[in-house]
PDB file of C-alpha atoms and ligand atoms in Angstrom:
ATOM      1  CA  MET A   1     -23.088 -94.292 -77.020  1.00  0.00           C
ATOM      2  CA  ILE A   2     -26.375 -92.531 -77.651  1.00  0.00           C
ATOM      3  CA  PRO A   3     -26.280 -88.696 -77.069  1.00  0.00           C
ATOM      4  CA  ASP A   4     -27.907 -87.158 -74.114  1.00  0.00           C
ATOM      5  CA  ILE A   5     -31.809 -86.785 -74.602  1.00  0.00           C
ATOM      6  CA  SER A   6     -33.355 -83.463 -74.332  1.00  0.00           C
ATOM      7  CA  LEU A   7     -37.142 -83.672 -74.120  1.00  0.00           C
ATOM      8  CA  THR A   8     -38.934 -81.705 -76.934  1.00  0.00           C
ATOM      9  CA  PRO A   9     -41.593 -79.216 -76.035  1.00  0.00           C
ATOM     10  CA  GLU A  10     -44.286 -81.867 -77.067  1.00  0.00           C
ATOM     11  CA  GLN A  11     -42.662 -84.439 -74.687  1.00  0.00           C
ATOM     12  CA  LEU A  12     -42.633 -81.925 -71.816  1.00  0.00           C
ATOM     13  CA  GLU A  13     -46.270 -81.242 -72.510  1.00  0.00           C
ATOM     14  CA  GLN A  14     -46.872 -84.869 -72.485  1.00  0.00           C
ATOM     15  CA  TRP A  15     -45.051 -85.343 -69.299  1.00  0.00           C
ATOM     16  CA  ARG A  16     -47.239 -82.530 -67.568  1.00  0.00           C
ATOM     17  CA  ARG A  17     -50.433 -83.934 -68.960  1.00  0.00           C
ATOM     18  CA  ASP A  18     -49.984 -87.785 -68.818  1.00  0.00           C
ATOM     19  CA  GLY A  19     -47.109 -88.411 -66.429  1.00  0.00           C
ATOM     20  CA  PHE A  20     -45.184 -90.334 -68.591  1.00  0.00           C
ATOM     21  CA  VAL A  21     -43.097 -90.122 -71.981  1.00  0.00           C
ATOM     22  CA  ARG A  22     -41.498 -92.544 -74.294  1.00  0.00           C
ATOM     23  CA  LEU A  23     -37.750 -91.750 -74.657  1.00  0.00           C
ATOM     24  CA  GLY A  24     -36.811 -93.937 -77.683  1.00  0.00           C
ATOM     25  CA  ARG A  25     -33.508 -95.771 -77.445  1.00  0.00           C
ATOM     26  CA  VAL A  26     -31.351 -95.332 -74.609  1.00  0.00           C
ATOM     27  CA  LEU A  27     -29.046 -98.428 -75.223  1.00  0.00           C
ATOM     28  CA  ASP A  28     -27.094 -98.936 -78.510  1.00  0.00           C
ATOM     29  CA  ASP A  29     -26.509-102.715 -79.503  1.00  0.00           C
ATOM     30  CA  GLU A  30     -23.279-102.737 -77.466  1.00  0.00           C
ATOM     31  CA  GLY A  31     -24.889-101.286 -74.356  1.00  0.00           C
ATOM     32  CA  LEU A  32     -27.833-103.546 -74.764  1.00  0.00           C
ATOM     33  CA  ALA A  33     -25.621-106.623 -74.941  1.00  0.00           C
ATOM     34  CA  ALA A  34     -23.639-105.546 -71.848  1.00  0.00           C
ATOM     35  CA  CYS A  35     -26.902-105.129 -69.771  1.00  0.00           C
ATOM     36  CA  ARG A  36     -28.131-108.303 -71.007  1.00  0.00           C
ATOM     37  CA  ALA A  37     -24.748-109.990 -69.867  1.00  0.00           C
ATOM     38  CA  ASP A  38     -25.195-108.474 -66.325  1.00  0.00           C
ATOM     39  CA  GLU A  39     -28.838-109.984 -66.319  1.00  0.00           C
ATOM     40  CA  GLY A  40     -27.595-113.355 -67.489  1.00  0.00           C
ATOM     41  CA  ALA A  41     -24.771-113.589 -64.881  1.00  0.00           C
ATOM     42  CA  LEU A  42     -27.284-112.810 -62.077  1.00  0.00           C
ATOM     43  CA  ARG A  43     -29.786-115.292 -63.380  1.00  0.00           C
ATOM     44  CA  ALA A  44     -27.094-118.104 -63.764  1.00  0.00           C
ATOM     45  CA  ALA A  45     -26.284-117.645 -60.030  1.00  0.00           C
ATOM     46  CA  VAL A  46     -29.935-118.068 -58.855  1.00  0.00           C
ATOM     47  CA  GLY A  47     -30.180-120.824 -56.145  1.00  0.00           C
ATOM     48  CA  SER A  48     -32.482-123.921 -56.615  1.00  0.00           C
ATOM     49  CA  ASN A  49     -35.159-122.681 -54.186  1.00  0.00           C
ATOM     50  CA  GLU A  50     -35.527-119.542 -56.345  1.00  0.00           C
ATOM     51  CA  ARG A  51     -35.361-121.196 -59.713  1.00  0.00           C
ATOM     52  CA  ASN A  52     -39.232-121.579 -60.075  1.00  0.00           C
ATOM     53  CA  ALA A  53     -39.973-117.869 -59.215  1.00  0.00           C
ATOM     54  CA  SER A  54     -42.370-116.305 -61.763  1.00  0.00           C
ATOM     55  CA  THR A  55     -40.293-113.034 -61.561  1.00  0.00           C
ATOM     56  CA  HIS A  56     -36.702-112.466 -60.524  1.00  0.00           C
ATOM     57  CA  PHE A  57     -35.578-109.127 -59.062  1.00  0.00           C
ATOM     58  CA  TRP A  58     -32.062-107.975 -58.380  1.00  0.00           C
ATOM     59  CA  CYS A  59     -31.871-104.715 -56.731  1.00  0.00           C
ATOM     60  CA  LEU A  60     -29.141-102.022 -56.281  1.00  0.00           C
ATOM     61  CA  VAL A  61     -26.685-103.759 -58.594  1.00  0.00           C
ATOM     62  CA  MET A  62     -24.504-100.862 -59.637  1.00  0.00           C
ATOM     63  CA  ARG A  63     -21.370-102.207 -58.116  1.00  0.00           C
ATOM     64  CA  GLN A  64     -21.429-105.594 -59.528  1.00  0.00           C
ATOM     65  CA  CYS A  65     -22.980-104.945 -62.943  1.00  0.00           C
ATOM     66  CA  PRO A  66     -20.827-102.876 -65.387  1.00  0.00           C
ATOM     67  CA  GLY A  67     -23.258-102.750 -68.203  1.00  0.00           C
ATOM     68  CA  VAL A  68     -26.207-101.320 -66.328  1.00  0.00           C
ATOM     69  CA  ARG A  69     -23.867 -99.033 -64.268  1.00  0.00           C
ATOM     70  CA  ARG A  70     -22.679 -97.407 -67.442  1.00  0.00           C
ATOM     71  CA  LEU A  71     -26.356 -96.913 -68.545  1.00  0.00           C
ATOM     72  CA  ALA A  72     -27.548 -95.733 -65.092  1.00  0.00           C
ATOM     73  CA  THR A  73     -24.656 -93.413 -64.348  1.00  0.00           C
ATOM     74  CA  SER A  74     -23.994 -91.800 -67.824  1.00  0.00           C
ATOM     75  CA  GLY A  75     -26.854 -92.982 -70.069  1.00  0.00           C
ATOM     76  CA  PRO A  76     -28.881 -90.608 -72.481  1.00  0.00           C
ATOM     77  CA  GLN A  77     -31.846 -90.808 -70.254  1.00  0.00           C
ATOM     78  CA  ILE A  78     -30.053 -88.759 -67.613  1.00  0.00           C
ATOM     79  CA  GLY A  79     -30.543 -85.590 -69.967  1.00  0.00           C
ATOM     80  CA  ALA A  80     -34.293 -86.174 -69.920  1.00  0.00           C
ATOM     81  CA  ALA A  81     -34.373 -86.736 -66.225  1.00  0.00           C
ATOM     82  CA  ALA A  82     -32.617 -83.573 -65.714  1.00  0.00           C
ATOM     83  CA  ASP A  83     -35.037 -81.743 -67.853  1.00  0.00           C
ATOM     84  CA  ILE A  84     -37.729 -82.581 -65.124  1.00  0.00           C
ATOM     85  CA  LEU A  85     -35.653 -82.668 -62.041  1.00  0.00           C
ATOM     86  CA  GLY A  86     -33.253 -79.855 -62.434  1.00  0.00           C
ATOM     87  CA  GLN A  87     -29.341 -80.240 -62.782  1.00  0.00           C
ATOM     88  CA  ASP A  88     -28.698 -82.100 -59.407  1.00  0.00           C
ATOM     89  CA  VAL A  89     -29.818 -85.732 -60.078  1.00  0.00           C
ATOM     90  CA  VAL A  90     -29.274 -88.642 -57.854  1.00  0.00           C
ATOM     91  CA  LEU A  91     -29.867 -92.199 -59.019  1.00  0.00           C
ATOM     92  CA  TRP A  92     -31.189 -93.663 -55.715  1.00  0.00           C
ATOM     93  CA  TRP A  93     -32.617 -97.030 -56.931  1.00  0.00           C
ATOM     94  CA  ASN A  94     -32.037 -99.459 -59.659  1.00  0.00           C
ATOM     95  CA  GLN A  95     -33.378-102.968 -60.287  1.00  0.00           C
ATOM     96  CA  PHE A  96     -33.634-105.766 -62.790  1.00  0.00           C
ATOM     97  CA  VAL A  97     -37.122-107.290 -63.192  1.00  0.00           C
ATOM     98  CA  THR A  98     -37.071-110.564 -65.200  1.00  0.00           C
ATOM     99  CA  LYS A  99     -40.444-112.029 -65.849  1.00  0.00           C
ATOM    100  CA  MET A 100     -40.207-115.840 -66.566  1.00  0.00           C
ATOM    101  CA  PRO A 101     -42.288-117.267 -69.434  1.00  0.00           C
ATOM    102  CA  ASP A 102     -44.668-119.263 -66.885  1.00  0.00           C
ATOM    103  CA  GLY A 103     -47.759-117.202 -67.859  1.00  0.00           C
ATOM    104  CA  ASP A 104     -48.874-117.337 -63.990  1.00  0.00           C
ATOM    105  CA  ALA A 105     -51.531-114.714 -64.085  1.00  0.00           C
ATOM    106  CA  VAL A 106     -51.419-114.190 -60.276  1.00  0.00           C
ATOM    107  CA  ARG A 107     -47.655-114.648 -59.639  1.00  0.00           C
ATOM    108  CA  GLY A 108     -46.508-112.940 -62.721  1.00  0.00           C
ATOM    109  CA  GLU A 109     -48.643-109.786 -62.223  1.00  0.00           C
ATOM    110  CA  PHE A 110     -47.618-106.461 -60.810  1.00  0.00           C
ATOM    111  CA  THR A 111     -50.968-104.828 -59.774  1.00  0.00           C
ATOM    112  CA  TRP A 112     -51.421-101.104 -60.315  1.00  0.00           C
ATOM    113  CA  HIS A 113     -49.246 -99.190 -58.215  1.00  0.00           C
ATOM    114  CA  GLN A 114     -47.323 -95.925 -57.945  1.00  0.00           C
ATOM    115  CA  ASP A 115     -43.694 -96.239 -57.225  1.00  0.00           C
ATOM    116  CA  ASN A 116     -44.089 -93.756 -54.572  1.00  0.00           C
ATOM    117  CA  GLY A 117     -46.715 -96.129 -52.998  1.00  0.00           C
ATOM    118  CA  TYR A 118     -43.642 -98.411 -52.037  1.00  0.00           C
ATOM    119  CA  VAL A 119     -41.178 -95.719 -50.940  1.00  0.00           C
ATOM    120  CA  ASP A 120     -42.549 -92.127 -50.998  1.00  0.00           C
ATOM    121  CA  VAL A 121     -40.104 -89.547 -52.084  1.00  0.00           C
ATOM    122  CA  SER A 122     -40.537 -85.847 -51.202  1.00  0.00           C
ATOM    123  CA  PRO A 123     -41.113 -83.775 -53.116  1.00  0.00           C
ATOM    124  CA  GLY A 124     -42.768 -86.154 -55.525  1.00  0.00           C
ATOM    125  CA  SER A 125     -40.856 -84.823 -58.664  1.00  0.00           C
ATOM    126  CA  ASN A 126     -38.904 -88.059 -58.677  1.00  0.00           C
ATOM    127  CA  LEU A 127     -39.097 -90.429 -61.720  1.00  0.00           C
ATOM    128  CA  THR A 128     -38.519 -93.951 -62.952  1.00  0.00           C
ATOM    129  CA  VAL A 129     -36.993 -94.784 -66.326  1.00  0.00           C
ATOM    130  CA  TRP A 130     -37.952 -98.416 -67.339  1.00  0.00           C
ATOM    131  CA  VAL A 131     -35.727 -99.857 -70.039  1.00  0.00           C
ATOM    132  CA  ALA A 132     -36.809-102.838 -72.042  1.00  0.00           C
ATOM    133  CA  LEU A 133     -33.919-105.288 -72.573  1.00  0.00           C
ATOM    134  CA  ASP A 134     -36.339-107.333 -74.881  1.00  0.00           C
ATOM    135  CA  ASP A 135     -39.076-106.142 -77.202  1.00  0.00           C
ATOM    136  CA  VAL A 136     -41.997-105.891 -74.997  1.00  0.00           C
ATOM    137  CA  ASP A 137     -45.711-106.196 -75.751  1.00  0.00           C
ATOM    138  CA  THR A 138     -49.056-107.301 -74.173  1.00  0.00           C
ATOM    139  CA  VAL A 139     -48.173-110.979 -74.465  1.00  0.00           C
ATOM    140  CA  ASN A 140     -44.694-110.994 -72.646  1.00  0.00           C
ATOM    141  CA  GLY A 141     -45.708-108.481 -69.850  1.00  0.00           C
ATOM    142  CA  CYS A 142     -44.945-104.885 -70.830  1.00  0.00           C
ATOM    143  CA  VAL A 143     -45.725-102.057 -68.541  1.00  0.00           C
ATOM    144  CA  TRP A 144     -49.007-100.436 -68.743  1.00  0.00           C
ATOM    145  CA  VAL A 145     -49.658 -96.870 -67.592  1.00  0.00           C
ATOM    146  CA  GLN A 146     -52.651 -94.769 -66.507  1.00  0.00           C
ATOM    147  CA  PRO A 147     -52.376 -91.489 -68.410  1.00  0.00           C
ATOM    148  CA  GLY A 148     -52.937 -88.382 -66.050  1.00  0.00           C
ATOM    149  CA  SER A 149     -52.963 -90.503 -62.961  1.00  0.00           C
ATOM    150  CA  HIS A 150     -49.874 -88.715 -61.524  1.00  0.00           C
ATOM    151  CA  ALA A 151     -52.203 -85.636 -60.916  1.00  0.00           C
ATOM    152  CA  GLN A 152     -53.946 -87.297 -58.079  1.00  0.00           C
ATOM    153  CA  GLY A 153     -50.687 -87.328 -55.972  1.00  0.00           C
ATOM    154  CA  LEU A 154     -49.995 -90.204 -53.583  1.00  0.00           C
ATOM    155  CA  LEU A 155     -52.913 -92.705 -53.412  1.00  0.00           C
ATOM    156  CA  PRO A 156     -53.767 -95.168 -50.693  1.00  0.00           C
ATOM    157  CA  HIS A 157     -52.270 -98.589 -51.502  1.00  0.00           C
ATOM    158  CA  ASN A 158     -53.431-101.940 -50.238  1.00  0.00           C
ATOM    159  CA  ARG A 159     -52.086-105.533 -50.116  1.00  0.00           C
ATOM    160  CA  PRO A 160     -54.042-107.741 -52.686  1.00  0.00           C
ATOM    161  CA  ARG A 161     -52.713-110.961 -51.373  1.00  0.00           C
ATOM    162  CA  GLU A 162     -51.428-111.773 -47.811  1.00  0.00           C
ATOM    163  CA  ASP A 163     -48.496-113.823 -49.103  1.00  0.00           C
ATOM    164  CA  SER A 164     -47.253-111.214 -51.277  1.00  0.00           C
ATOM    165  CA  TRP A 165     -45.394-107.874 -50.859  1.00  0.00           C
ATOM    166  CA  HIS A 166     -47.102-106.321 -53.810  1.00  0.00           C
ATOM    167  CA  LEU A 167     -49.247-103.283 -53.238  1.00  0.00           C
ATOM    168  CA  GLN A 168     -52.079-102.170 -55.350  1.00  0.00           C
ATOM    169  CA  VAL A 169     -54.499 -99.159 -56.112  1.00  0.00           C
ATOM    170  CA  PRO A 170     -57.957-100.301 -57.383  1.00  0.00           C
ATOM    171  CA  VAL A 171     -58.153 -98.837 -60.871  1.00  0.00           C
ATOM    172  CA  ALA A 172     -60.840 -98.995 -63.388  1.00  0.00           C
ATOM    173  CA  GLY A 173     -59.846 -99.481 -66.984  1.00  0.00           C
ATOM    174  CA  ASP A 174     -56.714-100.879 -68.736  1.00  0.00           C
ATOM    175  CA  GLY A 175     -54.629 -97.775 -69.311  1.00  0.00           C
ATOM    176  CA  VAL A 176     -52.166 -98.040 -72.304  1.00  0.00           C
ATOM    177  CA  PRO A 177     -49.370-100.402 -72.844  1.00  0.00           C
ATOM    178  CA  ALA A 178     -45.771 -99.175 -73.239  1.00  0.00           C
ATOM    179  CA  LEU A 179     -44.982-101.079 -76.415  1.00  0.00           C
ATOM    180  CA  LEU A 180     -41.088-100.939 -76.686  1.00  0.00           C
ATOM    181  CA  ARG A 181     -38.192-102.388 -78.642  1.00  0.00           C
ATOM    182  CA  ALA A 182     -35.208-103.853 -76.680  1.00  0.00           C
ATOM    183  CA  GLY A 183     -33.005-100.904 -75.621  1.00  0.00           C
ATOM    184  CA  GLU A 184     -36.039 -98.255 -75.674  1.00  0.00           C
ATOM    185  CA  ALA A 185     -37.215 -96.663 -72.533  1.00  0.00           C
ATOM    186  CA  VAL A 186     -40.389 -95.213 -70.978  1.00  0.00           C
ATOM    187  CA  MET A 187     -40.079 -92.622 -68.215  1.00  0.00           C
ATOM    188  CA  PHE A 188     -42.749 -91.999 -65.796  1.00  0.00           C
ATOM    189  CA  SER A 189     -43.441 -89.830 -62.589  1.00  0.00           C
ATOM    190  CA  GLY A 190     -43.346 -91.668 -59.093  1.00  0.00           C
ATOM    191  CA  TYR A 191     -47.098 -90.923 -58.921  1.00  0.00           C
ATOM    192  CA  THR A 192     -47.996 -92.539 -62.310  1.00  0.00           C
ATOM    193  CA  LEU A 193     -50.185 -95.653 -61.830  1.00  0.00           C
ATOM    194  CA  HIS A 194     -48.588 -98.553 -63.750  1.00  0.00           C
ATOM    195  CA  ARG A 195     -48.737-102.250 -63.800  1.00  0.00           C
ATOM    196  CA  SER A 196     -47.493-105.373 -65.763  1.00  0.00           C
ATOM    197  CA  LEU A 197     -49.283-108.634 -66.615  1.00  0.00           C
ATOM    198  CA  ALA A 198     -47.919-112.172 -66.703  1.00  0.00           C
ATOM    199  CA  ASN A 199     -45.577-113.254 -69.449  1.00  0.00           C
ATOM    200  CA  ARG A 200     -47.452-115.458 -71.821  1.00  0.00           C
ATOM    201  CA  SER A 201     -44.516-115.702 -74.272  1.00  0.00           C
ATOM    202  CA  ALA A 202     -42.022-118.699 -74.572  1.00  0.00           C
ATOM    203  CA  ALA A 203     -39.040-116.682 -73.470  1.00  0.00           C
ATOM    204  CA  PRO A 204     -38.092-114.460 -70.346  1.00  0.00           C
ATOM    205  CA  ARG A 205     -38.905-110.693 -70.503  1.00  0.00           C
ATOM    206  CA  ARG A 206     -35.954-108.782 -69.118  1.00  0.00           C
ATOM    207  CA  ALA A 207     -36.091-105.132 -67.973  1.00  0.00           C
ATOM    208  CA  PHE A 208     -33.910-102.804 -65.773  1.00  0.00           C
ATOM    209  CA  PHE A 209     -35.328 -99.573 -64.208  1.00  0.00           C
ATOM    210  CA  MET A 210     -33.755 -96.636 -62.489  1.00  0.00           C
ATOM    211  CA  GLN A 211     -35.178 -94.162 -60.172  1.00  0.00           C
ATOM    212  CA  TYR A 212     -33.849 -90.726 -60.082  1.00  0.00           C
ATOM    213  CA  ALA A 213     -34.539 -87.845 -57.735  1.00  0.00           C
ATOM    214  CA  HIS A 214     -33.445 -84.221 -57.124  1.00  0.00           C
ATOM    215  CA  ALA A 215     -30.499 -83.891 -54.729  1.00  0.00           C
ATOM    216  CA  ASP A 216     -32.751 -82.432 -52.028  1.00  0.00           C
ATOM    217  CA  ALA A 217     -35.388 -85.150 -52.196  1.00  0.00           C
ATOM    218  CA  LEU A 218     -36.256 -87.158 -48.955  1.00  0.00           C
ATOM    219  CA  LEU A 219     -37.429 -90.493 -48.111  1.00  0.00           C
ATOM    220  CA  PRO A 220     -39.508 -89.748 -45.273  1.00  0.00           C
ATOM    221  CA  ALA A 221     -40.417 -93.208 -44.164  1.00  0.00           C
ATOM    222  CA  LYS A 222     -36.780 -94.110 -43.970  1.00  0.00           C
ATOM    223  CA  ASN A 223     -35.849 -90.739 -42.378  1.00  0.00           C
ATOM    224  CA  LEU A 224     -33.118 -90.273 -45.223  1.00  0.00           C
ATOM    225  CA  ALA A 225     -32.086 -88.056 -47.929  1.00  0.00           C
ATOM    226  CA  ALA A 226     -32.262 -89.931 -51.339  1.00  0.00           C
ATOM    227  CA  VAL A 227     -28.516 -89.077 -51.709  1.00  0.00           C
ATOM    228  CA  ASP A 228     -27.652 -90.987 -48.469  1.00  0.00           C
ATOM    229  CA  HIS A 229     -29.600 -94.071 -49.605  1.00  0.00           C
ATOM    230  CA  PRO A 230     -27.180 -97.124 -49.601  1.00  0.00           C
ATOM    231  CA  ASP A 231     -25.689 -97.104 -53.231  1.00  0.00           C
ATOM    232  CA  ALA A 232     -27.149 -93.740 -54.256  1.00  0.00           C
ATOM    233  CA  TRP A 233     -25.103 -92.340 -57.218  1.00  0.00           C
ATOM    234  CA  VAL A 234     -24.755 -88.724 -58.018  1.00  0.00           C
ATOM    235  CA  VAL A 235     -25.278 -88.588 -61.965  1.00  0.00           C
ATOM    236  CA  ARG A 236     -25.655 -84.873 -62.723  1.00  0.00           C
ATOM    237  CA  GLY A 237     -24.532 -81.674 -60.980  1.00  0.00           C
ATOM    238  CA  GLY A 238     -23.152 -81.725 -57.552  1.00  0.00           C
ATOM    239  CA  SER A 239     -24.578 -79.632 -54.931  1.00  0.00           C
ATOM    240  CA  SER A 240     -22.926 -79.538 -51.574  1.00  0.00           C
ATOM    241  CA  ARG A 241     -25.199 -82.334 -50.199  1.00  0.00           C
ATOM    242  CA  MET A 242     -24.347 -84.646 -52.777  1.00  0.00           C
ATOM    243  CA  ARG A 243     -21.575 -87.335 -52.524  1.00  0.00           C
ATOM    244  CA  PRO A 244     -19.523 -87.701 -55.651  1.00  0.00           C
ATOM    245  CA  ALA A 245     -20.266 -90.709 -57.871  1.00  0.00           C
TER     246      ALA A 245
HETATM  247  O1  AKG B 301     -41.100-104.683 -64.835  1.00  0.00           O
HETATM  248  C1  AKG B 301     -42.181-104.804 -64.388  1.00  0.00           C
HETATM  249  O2  AKG B 301     -42.893-105.675 -65.013  1.00  0.00           O
HETATM  250  C2  AKG B 301     -42.924-103.854 -63.541  1.00  0.00           C
HETATM  251  C3  AKG B 301     -42.041-103.487 -62.516  1.00  0.00           C
HETATM  252  C4  AKG B 301     -42.612-102.431 -61.566  1.00  0.00           C
HETATM  253  O3  AKG B 301     -43.597-101.804 -62.022  1.00  0.00           O
HETATM  254  C5  AKG B 301     -42.093-102.063 -60.459  1.00  0.00           C
HETATM  255  O4  AKG B 301     -41.121-102.729 -59.915  1.00  0.00           O
HETATM  256  O5  AKG B 301     -42.492-101.061 -59.711  1.00  0.00           O
END
């Protein structure tokens, strides 16, 4: 198991300035294989009407997926999250995103958005840790981030296509690609603009992300504390409001 990550002063400065930071490896080879096995089991169970999807999503998978449960509830990224959030940390969302190799530019794209544009978390100190389960680059659909965009706070999002639930913020410029090896992670703020493009490689691009928030965070649109979200897990600390993991 990789030891807890503690952000260096340079990484903390980058977090404040850019709203994202690379964490390096959060999965060793065994952990990576376990997360890939979880993803493989979910993909093998996909029904025939979903088989042609450009992207597969599996959300809130802690209970059925032991590999990602171990990562999300006791992985080294929690140390980095606690450096930002303080010592009471809740995992309130988790999700696999597998981009299939169909290269469909429209269906395969995640337009520029802030994660808080989908579910606003208050206060907005919440963060996402996005873990590559394959080497990711600009060909197979890595995540791109806009450095410094988090400083704008929550931006208005619109729906680029009526037949899609994706949201977007119009953004000029490409941002920077988060090029990662399998098992490495990038951590970004809930206000950091990010996107990903289609997978133009010959193989699926697998990723898993986790959203962490402070114990006192609220999800105003759902009239819910993050800690009371279905399948929220306490991963660090334990204030009186927190349910034990
Ligand atoms: O994994 C990806 O390609 C991007 C996912 C993403 O940005 C999201 O789900 O908010």
